[in-house]
Amino acid sequence: NGRDIAHNIRNGHCLSIPQPPINIMMMHYTTNNTTDGSSERLSLYPAYSKTALQPPAHVIRNIADHNNQMAAASRDDEETVADAANTLAEWRGNTVPEKEAKALRHVFDDLQDHFGYQRVDPRVRFNNTNLARLGNGGTWFGDLDFTYDIKGDHCNLAYIGMDVCVDLTPKLVHKHGQPMLRDYGKSWVYVYLRQLTLDKVKSYVKTGTGWDVSDDGTVFDPNRNLVAIEAKMHHQTGQPKPSVWVAKDKNASEQDMSFSRIGTVQDVSSHPSQQRIHRGVGIFSVSMEVEGGPNVRPTPGMGCEANLCFTLVSLRTWGITDCVAPIVHAPSKWY
């Protein structure tokens, strides 16, 4: 049944508080690109829905000011003992503030406080966001950021992790030869996760921002108790594409687990041997969209729900699974 499926995912058989907000401005510095296989370029950008209009130029500039987070990474075992607010550190080839490097190591390298099987209540707070109007319509958006409690030290970061399966299987084509799921594997992919995991994320959004989260854009399979979401991906020239990291020894303990990079999601999905469902920890940036009036900024409690838009920026995978049936065409939605 669906409960047994979810229970066994972690073992490779199938898929499956809040602290007072700390207002820390995250400063970002020039990336030093590396070619030794350990780099992972990251850049936060708003995860608009696939049908959203592009924002006007002044909004783009505001987004660029906020979303200048770049990182690629080479782990440093020793941390500088200094004032974290003013000290810079190296994280996989990038020079970033010490607290940001600490959070990056915590989430990307150590895979701590992600949503799913690791712990019931991850030690992270979702911070409220100032919504900006998207284009000339009534859609308002904002990018979420997160504050991690790392042994009492509160560190801000633009990413969260979740236990997921990422679907890199080929999709059916229309009878006239046109793709039914356009740009699949290039600009977006299906990500499968437990309903309980998504519900936990929604509860953190509610606690941190006050917003209730809509189910729009998700596909629920009641037979397996799994949810599919459409995760966007960087794909245009100049944008860092999400990378895939494979466990060197999937039988290693959590403390000894290490990963090696095998390429971008787009590159990996082009190889027939990799066109499978990959299980592991997906790391995402998250944006919020709310429908409102063109002149009135929506606020929680006005009767509106927020839509969450996930952007996949990295995947740490334990391997492939054959226990999850992929979506092969545009699905119907169960409600």
mmCIF file of C-alpha atoms in Angstrom:
data_model
loop_
_atom_site.group_PDB
_atom_site.id
_atom_site.type_symbol
_atom_site.label_atom_id
_atom_site.label_comp_id
_atom_site.label_asym_id
_atom_site.label_seq_id
_atom_site.Cartn_x
_atom_site.Cartn_y
_atom_site.Cartn_z
ATOM 1 C CA ASN A 1 0.000 0.000 0.000
ATOM 2 C CA GLY A 2 0.993 3.642 -0.155
ATOM 3 C CA ARG A 3 2.248 3.655 3.445
ATOM 4 C CA ASP A 4 4.566 0.697 2.825
ATOM 5 C CA ILE A 5 5.869 2.325 -0.344
ATOM 6 C CA ALA A 6 6.723 5.523 1.497
ATOM 7 C CA HIS A 7 8.389 3.557 4.326
ATOM 8 C CA ASN A 8 10.696 1.648 1.994
ATOM 9 C CA ILE A 9 11.907 4.509 -0.202
ATOM 10 C CA ARG A 10 14.815 5.488 1.999
ATOM 11 C CA ASN A 11 16.188 1.957 1.768
ATOM 12 C CA GLY A 12 16.202 2.075 -1.992
ATOM 13 C CA HIS A 13 13.090 0.030 -2.633
ATOM 14 C CA CYS A 14 10.813 2.826 -3.799
ATOM 15 C CA LEU A 15 9.984 6.526 -3.522
ATOM 16 C CA SER A 16 7.992 7.423 -1.777
ATOM 17 C CA ILE A 17 10.351 25.736 16.382
ATOM 18 C CA PRO A 18 10.111 28.447 14.494
ATOM 19 C CA GLN A 19 12.629 31.009 15.806
ATOM 20 C CA PRO A 20 12.113 34.785 15.669
ATOM 21 C CA PRO A 21 13.045 36.002 12.196
ATOM 22 C CA ILE A 22 16.559 37.319 11.881
ATOM 23 C CA ASN A 23 16.893 39.957 9.196
ATOM 24 C CA ILE A 24 20.284 39.325 7.659
ATOM 25 C CA MET A 25 21.117 40.735 4.274
ATOM 26 C CA MET A 26 22.932 38.057 2.316
ATOM 27 C CA MET A 27 25.877 39.539 0.421
ATOM 28 C CA HIS A 28 27.269 37.629 -2.549
ATOM 29 C CA TYR A 29 30.624 37.696 -4.224
ATOM 30 C CA THR A 30 32.244 36.697 -7.478
ATOM 31 C CA THR A 31 32.323 32.992 -8.245
ATOM 32 C CA ASN A 32 35.656 31.346 -8.936
ATOM 33 C CA ASN A 33 34.736 28.659 -11.453
ATOM 34 C CA THR A 34 36.502 25.339 -11.040
ATOM 35 C CA THR A 35 36.824 22.418 -13.416
ATOM 36 C CA ASP A 36 37.814 19.628 -11.018
ATOM 37 C CA GLY A 37 34.347 18.089 -10.896
ATOM 38 C CA SER A 38 33.524 19.514 -7.479
ATOM 39 C CA SER A 39 31.934 22.776 -8.603
ATOM 40 C CA GLU A 40 28.234 23.430 -8.582
ATOM 41 C CA ARG A 41 27.142 26.814 -9.869
ATOM 42 C CA LEU A 42 24.046 28.073 -8.122
ATOM 43 C CA SER A 43 21.934 31.096 -8.849
ATOM 44 C CA LEU A 44 18.595 31.951 -7.339
ATOM 45 C CA TYR A 45 15.881 33.146 -9.682
ATOM 46 C CA PRO A 46 12.110 33.373 -9.243
ATOM 47 C CA ALA A 47 10.327 30.130 -10.082
ATOM 48 C CA TYR A 48 7.444 31.534 -12.070
ATOM 49 C CA SER A 49 4.769 29.173 -13.291
ATOM 50 C CA LYS A 50 5.198 28.060 -16.884
ATOM 51 C CA THR A 51 2.411 30.376 -18.082
ATOM 52 C CA ALA A 52 3.411 33.459 -16.089
ATOM 53 C CA LEU A 53 4.148 36.731 -17.842
ATOM 54 C CA GLN A 54 7.650 38.145 -17.592
ATOM 55 C CA PRO A 55 7.956 41.033 -15.135
ATOM 56 C CA PRO A 56 8.777 44.536 -16.354
ATOM 57 C CA ALA A 57 12.343 45.790 -16.488
ATOM 58 C CA HIS A 58 12.284 47.558 -13.122
ATOM 59 C CA VAL A 59 11.031 44.390 -11.428
ATOM 60 C CA ILE A 60 13.752 42.361 -13.149
ATOM 61 C CA ARG A 61 16.338 44.767 -11.737
ATOM 62 C CA ASN A 62 14.894 44.338 -8.269
ATOM 63 C CA ILE A 63 14.975 40.572 -8.671
ATOM 64 C CA ALA A 64 18.577 40.720 -9.846
ATOM 65 C CA ASP A 65 19.560 42.717 -6.764
ATOM 66 C CA HIS A 66 17.944 40.128 -4.504
ATOM 67 C CA ASN A 67 18.941 37.006 -6.465
ATOM 68 C CA ASN A 68 22.664 37.445 -6.827
ATOM 69 C CA GLN A 69 23.409 34.269 -4.936
ATOM 70 C CA MET A 70 26.059 32.302 -6.754
ATOM 71 C CA ALA A 71 27.954 29.380 -5.348
ATOM 72 C CA ALA A 72 29.937 26.472 -6.502
ATOM 73 C CA ALA A 73 31.624 24.351 -3.988
ATOM 74 C CA SER A 74 34.672 22.756 -2.385
ATOM 75 C CA ARG A 75 34.234 21.740 1.174
ATOM 76 C CA ASP A 76 36.569 23.163 3.807
ATOM 77 C CA ASP A 77 36.813 21.015 6.916
ATOM 78 C CA GLU A 78 37.916 23.862 9.165
ATOM 79 C CA GLU A 79 35.834 26.968 9.772
ATOM 80 C CA THR A 80 37.343 30.324 10.572
ATOM 81 C CA VAL A 81 36.833 31.338 14.182
ATOM 82 C CA ALA A 82 35.802 34.968 13.738
ATOM 83 C CA ASP A 83 32.849 37.246 13.514
ATOM 84 C CA ALA A 84 30.631 35.416 11.016
ATOM 85 C CA ALA A 85 28.841 38.580 9.993
ATOM 86 C CA ASN A 86 32.051 40.155 8.686
ATOM 87 C CA THR A 87 34.193 37.148 7.781
ATOM 88 C CA LEU A 88 34.333 35.605 4.331
ATOM 89 C CA ALA A 89 34.766 31.904 3.708
ATOM 90 C CA GLU A 90 35.386 29.589 0.777
ATOM 91 C CA TRP A 91 32.664 27.125 -0.116
ATOM 92 C CA ARG A 92 33.436 24.941 -3.125
ATOM 93 C CA GLY A 93 35.295 27.684 -4.964
ATOM 94 C CA ASN A 94 33.102 30.632 -3.989
ATOM 95 C CA THR A 95 33.845 33.410 -1.556
ATOM 96 C CA VAL A 96 30.737 34.025 0.536
ATOM 97 C CA PRO A 97 29.968 35.288 4.062
ATOM 98 C CA GLU A 98 30.885 32.753 6.737
ATOM 99 C CA LYS A 99 27.291 32.239 7.882
ATOM 100 C CA GLU A 100 26.151 31.625 4.332
ATOM 101 C CA ALA A 101 28.982 29.137 3.787
ATOM 102 C CA LYS A 102 27.962 27.402 6.994
ATOM 103 C CA ALA A 103 24.369 27.090 5.784
ATOM 104 C CA LEU A 104 25.480 25.889 2.351
ATOM 105 C CA ARG A 105 27.605 23.138 3.910
ATOM 106 C CA HIS A 106 24.718 22.238 6.221
ATOM 107 C CA VAL A 107 22.184 21.862 3.399
ATOM 108 C CA PHE A 108 24.222 20.796 0.355
ATOM 109 C CA ASP A 109 27.144 18.869 1.818
ATOM 110 C CA ASP A 110 25.737 17.402 5.023
ATOM 111 C CA LEU A 111 22.115 17.124 3.767
ATOM 112 C CA GLN A 112 20.806 18.297 7.118
ATOM 113 C CA ASP A 113 17.338 19.588 7.992
ATOM 114 C CA HIS A 114 15.689 18.599 4.739
ATOM 115 C CA PHE A 115 12.031 17.637 4.590
ATOM 116 C CA GLY A 116 11.180 13.946 4.474
ATOM 117 C CA TYR A 117 12.663 11.033 6.364
ATOM 118 C CA GLN A 118 15.570 12.575 8.254
ATOM 119 C CA ARG A 119 13.655 14.326 11.018
ATOM 120 C CA VAL A 120 10.009 15.081 11.745
ATOM 121 C CA ASP A 121 10.517 18.821 12.208
ATOM 122 C CA PRO A 122 13.497 20.286 10.306
ATOM 123 C CA ARG A 123 15.200 23.124 12.179
ATOM 124 C CA VAL A 124 14.433 25.800 9.636
ATOM 125 C CA ARG A 125 12.120 28.780 9.502
ATOM 126 C CA PHE A 126 10.388 30.045 6.347
ATOM 127 C CA ASN A 127 10.679 33.821 6.327
ATOM 128 C CA ASN A 128 7.984 36.222 5.219
ATOM 129 C CA THR A 129 8.462 37.809 1.817
ATOM 130 C CA ASN A 130 7.502 41.137 0.321
ATOM 131 C CA LEU A 131 5.285 40.471 -2.679
ATOM 132 C CA ALA A 132 5.837 42.407 -5.913
ATOM 133 C CA ARG A 133 3.382 42.614 -8.791
ATOM 134 C CA LEU A 134 4.164 40.438 -11.803
ATOM 135 C CA GLY A 135 3.708 42.434 -15.004
ATOM 136 C CA ASN A 136 0.586 44.555 -15.328
ATOM 137 C CA GLY A 137 -1.852 41.917 -14.101
ATOM 138 C CA GLY A 138 -3.030 40.907 -10.688
ATOM 139 C CA THR A 139 -0.389 38.250 -9.931
ATOM 140 C CA TRP A 140 1.989 39.032 -7.070
ATOM 141 C CA PHE A 141 5.174 37.100 -6.365
ATOM 142 C CA GLY A 142 8.009 36.814 -3.903
ATOM 143 C CA ASP A 143 11.028 34.592 -3.307
ATOM 144 C CA LEU A 144 11.203 32.773 0.015
ATOM 145 C CA ASP A 145 14.352 32.529 2.085
ATOM 146 C CA PHE A 146 15.009 30.330 5.067
ATOM 147 C CA THR A 147 16.736 30.593 8.443
ATOM 148 C CA TYR A 148 18.472 27.435 9.667
ATOM 149 C CA ASP A 149 19.153 26.806 13.339
ATOM 150 C CA ILE A 150 22.607 25.184 13.212
ATOM 151 C CA LYS A 151 23.528 24.352 16.806
ATOM 152 C CA GLY A 152 22.081 27.652 17.987
ATOM 153 C CA ASP A 153 23.554 29.720 15.160
ATOM 154 C CA HIS A 154 20.874 31.207 12.876
ATOM 155 C CA CYS A 155 22.005 31.244 9.246
ATOM 156 C CA ASN A 156 19.986 32.473 6.271
ATOM 157 C CA LEU A 157 19.910 30.654 2.927
ATOM 158 C CA ALA A 158 17.792 30.661 -0.210
ATOM 159 C CA TYR A 159 17.378 26.883 -0.467
ATOM 160 C CA ILE A 160 15.605 23.925 1.137
ATOM 161 C CA GLY A 161 16.027 20.183 0.621
ATOM 162 C CA MET A 162 13.352 17.479 0.291
ATOM 163 C CA ASP A 163 13.380 13.679 -0.035
ATOM 164 C CA VAL A 164 12.132 13.181 -3.592
ATOM 165 C CA CYS A 165 12.291 11.125 -6.749
ATOM 166 C CA VAL A 166 13.171 13.045 -9.919
ATOM 167 C CA ASP A 167 11.653 11.679 -13.114
ATOM 168 C CA LEU A 168 14.091 11.652 -16.044
ATOM 169 C CA THR A 169 12.116 9.122 -18.101
ATOM 170 C CA PRO A 170 11.114 9.985 -21.696
ATOM 171 C CA LYS A 171 7.561 11.213 -22.230
ATOM 172 C CA LEU A 172 4.976 10.247 -24.856
ATOM 173 C CA VAL A 173 4.572 12.373 -27.969
ATOM 174 C CA HIS A 174 1.399 13.611 -29.565
ATOM 175 C CA LYS A 175 0.011 11.554 -32.420
ATOM 176 C CA HIS A 176 1.059 14.342 -34.779
ATOM 177 C CA GLY A 177 4.617 14.098 -33.502
ATOM 178 C CA GLN A 178 4.537 17.140 -31.234
ATOM 179 C CA PRO A 179 5.605 16.817 -27.583
ATOM 180 C CA MET A 180 2.743 16.661 -25.114
ATOM 181 C CA LEU A 181 4.987 17.829 -22.298
ATOM 182 C CA ARG A 182 6.990 20.543 -24.043
ATOM 183 C CA ASP A 183 10.601 21.132 -22.923
ATOM 184 C CA TYR A 184 10.409 18.290 -20.421
ATOM 185 C CA GLY A 185 13.869 17.523 -19.050
ATOM 186 C CA LYS A 186 15.134 20.878 -20.277
ATOM 187 C CA SER A 187 13.236 23.601 -18.442
ATOM 188 C CA TRP A 188 11.235 21.467 -15.988
ATOM 189 C CA VAL A 189 10.792 17.949 -14.598
ATOM 190 C CA TYR A 190 8.301 16.040 -12.501
ATOM 191 C CA VAL A 191 9.340 15.517 -8.892
ATOM 192 C CA TYR A 192 7.530 12.908 -6.794
ATOM 193 C CA LEU A 193 7.313 13.107 -3.000
ATOM 194 C CA ARG A 194 5.151 11.879 -0.180
ATOM 195 C CA GLN A 195 1.965 13.785 0.572
ATOM 196 C CA LEU A 196 3.162 14.013 4.194
ATOM 197 C CA THR A 197 6.360 15.745 3.064
ATOM 198 C CA LEU A 198 4.510 18.360 1.029
ATOM 199 C CA ASP A 199 2.022 18.893 3.859
ATOM 200 C CA LYS A 200 4.915 19.539 6.239
ATOM 201 C CA VAL A 201 6.353 22.150 3.852
ATOM 202 C CA LYS A 202 2.938 23.823 3.652
ATOM 203 C CA SER A 203 2.704 23.948 7.435
ATOM 204 C CA TYR A 204 6.091 25.683 7.626
ATOM 205 C CA VAL A 205 4.945 28.212 5.017
ATOM 206 C CA LYS A 206 1.836 28.908 7.095
ATOM 207 C CA THR A 207 3.830 29.302 10.309
ATOM 208 C CA GLY A 208 6.530 31.493 8.806
ATOM 209 C CA THR A 209 4.554 33.677 6.398
ATOM 210 C CA GLY A 210 0.909 33.369 7.388
ATOM 211 C CA TRP A 211 -0.080 32.147 3.933
ATOM 212 C CA ASP A 212 -2.201 29.080 3.255
ATOM 213 C CA VAL A 213 -0.868 27.103 0.289
ATOM 214 C CA SER A 214 -3.016 26.007 -2.635
ATOM 215 C CA ASP A 215 -2.913 22.528 -4.182
ATOM 216 C CA ASP A 216 -2.870 24.018 -7.686
ATOM 217 C CA GLY A 217 -0.108 22.597 -9.846
ATOM 218 C CA THR A 218 0.161 19.320 -7.956
ATOM 219 C CA VAL A 219 -0.997 15.871 -9.035
ATOM 220 C CA PHE A 220 -2.035 13.549 -6.210
ATOM 221 C CA ASP A 221 -2.047 9.772 -6.587
ATOM 222 C CA PRO A 222 -4.281 8.423 -3.781
ATOM 223 C CA ASN A 223 -3.263 4.823 -4.504
ATOM 224 C CA ARG A 224 0.356 5.494 -3.566
ATOM 225 C CA ASN A 225 -0.085 8.562 -1.359
ATOM 226 C CA LEU A 226 2.412 10.404 -3.545
ATOM 227 C CA VAL A 227 2.322 13.875 -5.052
ATOM 228 C CA ALA A 228 3.875 15.078 -8.305
ATOM 229 C CA ILE A 229 4.997 18.684 -8.652
ATOM 230 C CA GLU A 230 6.424 20.464 -11.672
ATOM 231 C CA ALA A 231 9.892 21.742 -10.779
ATOM 232 C CA LYS A 232 11.441 24.395 -12.980
ATOM 233 C CA MET A 233 15.124 24.304 -13.966
ATOM 234 C CA HIS A 234 17.651 26.808 -15.242
ATOM 235 C CA HIS A 235 18.289 26.110 -18.895
ATOM 236 C CA GLN A 236 19.027 29.295 -20.806
ATOM 237 C CA THR A 237 22.510 30.414 -21.819
ATOM 238 C CA GLY A 238 24.336 31.974 -18.897
ATOM 239 C CA GLN A 239 22.125 30.336 -16.288
ATOM 240 C CA PRO A 240 23.725 27.660 -14.101
ATOM 241 C CA LYS A 241 21.882 24.414 -14.761
ATOM 242 C CA PRO A 242 21.031 22.057 -11.897
ATOM 243 C CA SER A 243 23.638 19.389 -11.289
ATOM 244 C CA VAL A 244 23.365 15.709 -10.416
ATOM 245 C CA TRP A 245 25.566 14.224 -7.708
ATOM 246 C CA VAL A 246 25.668 10.429 -7.241
ATOM 247 C CA ALA A 247 26.507 8.670 -3.974
ATOM 248 C CA LYS A 248 29.953 7.104 -4.155
ATOM 249 C CA ASP A 249 28.863 4.344 -1.777
ATOM 250 C CA LYS A 250 25.118 4.147 -1.209
ATOM 251 C CA ASN A 251 25.674 1.704 1.663
ATOM 252 C CA ALA A 252 27.823 4.177 3.599
ATOM 253 C CA SER A 253 26.547 5.651 6.847
ATOM 254 C CA GLU A 254 25.016 9.105 6.833
ATOM 255 C CA GLN A 255 28.195 10.568 8.370
ATOM 256 C CA ASP A 256 30.432 8.954 5.727
ATOM 257 C CA MET A 257 28.201 9.575 2.701
ATOM 258 C CA SER A 258 29.900 11.459 -0.133
ATOM 259 C CA PHE A 259 28.873 12.303 -3.680
ATOM 260 C CA SER A 260 30.500 12.903 -7.051
ATOM 261 C CA ARG A 261 29.108 15.154 -9.749
ATOM 262 C CA ILE A 262 28.165 13.463 -13.042
ATOM 263 C CA GLY A 263 26.754 16.453 -14.942
ATOM 264 C CA THR A 264 23.698 18.640 -15.234
ATOM 265 C CA VAL A 265 20.173 17.279 -15.082
ATOM 266 C CA GLN A 266 19.760 18.160 -18.758
ATOM 267 C CA ASP A 267 22.934 16.256 -19.726
ATOM 268 C CA VAL A 268 22.163 13.243 -17.570
ATOM 269 C CA SER A 269 18.603 12.947 -18.877
ATOM 270 C CA SER A 270 19.911 12.738 -22.450
ATOM 271 C CA HIS A 271 21.672 9.416 -21.776
ATOM 272 C CA PRO A 272 19.390 6.372 -22.258
ATOM 273 C CA SER A 273 20.934 4.544 -19.290
ATOM 274 C CA GLN A 274 19.998 7.449 -17.016
ATOM 275 C CA GLN A 275 16.447 7.936 -18.289
ATOM 276 C CA ARG A 276 15.002 6.509 -15.104
ATOM 277 C CA ILE A 277 13.543 7.767 -11.837
ATOM 278 C CA HIS A 278 16.296 8.926 -9.475
ATOM 279 C CA ARG A 279 15.703 8.944 -5.726
ATOM 280 C CA GLY A 280 17.531 11.183 -3.299
ATOM 281 C CA VAL A 281 17.507 14.684 -1.870
ATOM 282 C CA GLY A 282 16.476 17.509 -4.170
ATOM 283 C CA ILE A 283 17.551 21.035 -3.269
ATOM 284 C CA PHE A 284 15.211 23.811 -4.368
ATOM 285 C CA SER A 285 14.660 27.530 -4.373
ATOM 286 C CA VAL A 286 11.036 28.405 -3.694
ATOM 287 C CA SER A 287 8.869 31.267 -4.921
ATOM 288 C CA MET A 288 5.351 32.237 -3.983
ATOM 289 C CA GLU A 289 2.593 33.540 -6.274
ATOM 290 C CA VAL A 290 -0.676 35.056 -5.113
ATOM 291 C CA GLU A 291 -3.565 36.280 -7.234
ATOM 292 C CA GLY A 292 -4.821 39.693 -6.203
ATOM 293 C CA GLY A 293 -5.857 43.057 -7.556
ATOM 294 C CA PRO A 294 -3.525 45.165 -9.716
ATOM 295 C CA ASN A 295 -3.415 47.980 -7.157
ATOM 296 C CA VAL A 296 -3.827 46.174 -3.839
ATOM 297 C CA ARG A 297 -1.073 44.001 -2.452
ATOM 298 C CA PRO A 298 -2.622 40.751 -1.148
ATOM 299 C CA THR A 299 -1.987 39.789 2.457
ATOM 300 C CA PRO A 300 -2.672 36.620 4.454
ATOM 301 C CA GLY A 301 -6.219 36.426 5.731
ATOM 302 C CA MET A 302 -7.787 38.099 2.691
ATOM 303 C CA GLY A 303 -9.191 34.786 1.453
ATOM 304 C CA CYS A 304 -6.410 34.152 -1.096
ATOM 305 C CA GLU A 305 -4.117 31.147 -1.190
ATOM 306 C CA ALA A 306 -0.504 31.161 -2.303
ATOM 307 C CA ASN A 307 0.908 28.930 -5.018
ATOM 308 C CA LEU A 308 4.403 27.566 -4.411
ATOM 309 C CA CYS A 309 6.806 27.348 -7.348
ATOM 310 C CA PHE A 310 9.827 25.074 -6.892
ATOM 311 C CA THR A 311 13.067 25.394 -8.849
ATOM 312 C CA LEU A 312 15.419 22.408 -8.766
ATOM 313 C CA VAL A 313 19.004 23.594 -8.289
ATOM 314 C CA SER A 314 20.745 20.343 -7.317
ATOM 315 C CA LEU A 315 20.085 16.628 -6.842
ATOM 316 C CA ARG A 316 21.946 14.278 -4.496
ATOM 317 C CA THR A 317 20.880 10.828 -5.613
ATOM 318 C CA TRP A 318 21.245 7.427 -3.974
ATOM 319 C CA GLY A 319 20.452 5.696 -7.265
ATOM 320 C CA ILE A 320 17.460 4.725 -9.375
ATOM 321 C CA THR A 321 14.174 3.101 -8.413
ATOM 322 C CA ASP A 322 11.791 0.961 -10.419
ATOM 323 C CA CYS A 323 9.053 1.099 -7.797
ATOM 324 C CA VAL A 324 7.502 4.396 -8.891
ATOM 325 C CA ALA A 325 5.471 4.542 -12.075
ATOM 326 C CA PRO A 326 6.365 7.720 -13.991
ATOM 327 C CA ILE A 327 3.910 10.140 -15.549
ATOM 328 C CA VAL A 328 4.148 9.602 -19.307
ATOM 329 C CA HIS A 329 1.628 12.134 -20.592
ATOM 330 C CA ALA A 330 -0.311 15.171 -19.406
ATOM 331 C CA PRO A 331 -2.026 13.804 -16.277
ATOM 332 C CA SER A 332 -5.529 14.306 -15.001
ATOM 333 C CA LYS A 333 -5.747 15.705 -11.480
ATOM 334 C CA TRP A 334 -7.385 14.012 -8.533
ATOM 335 C CA TYR A 335 -9.181 16.177 -6.011
#
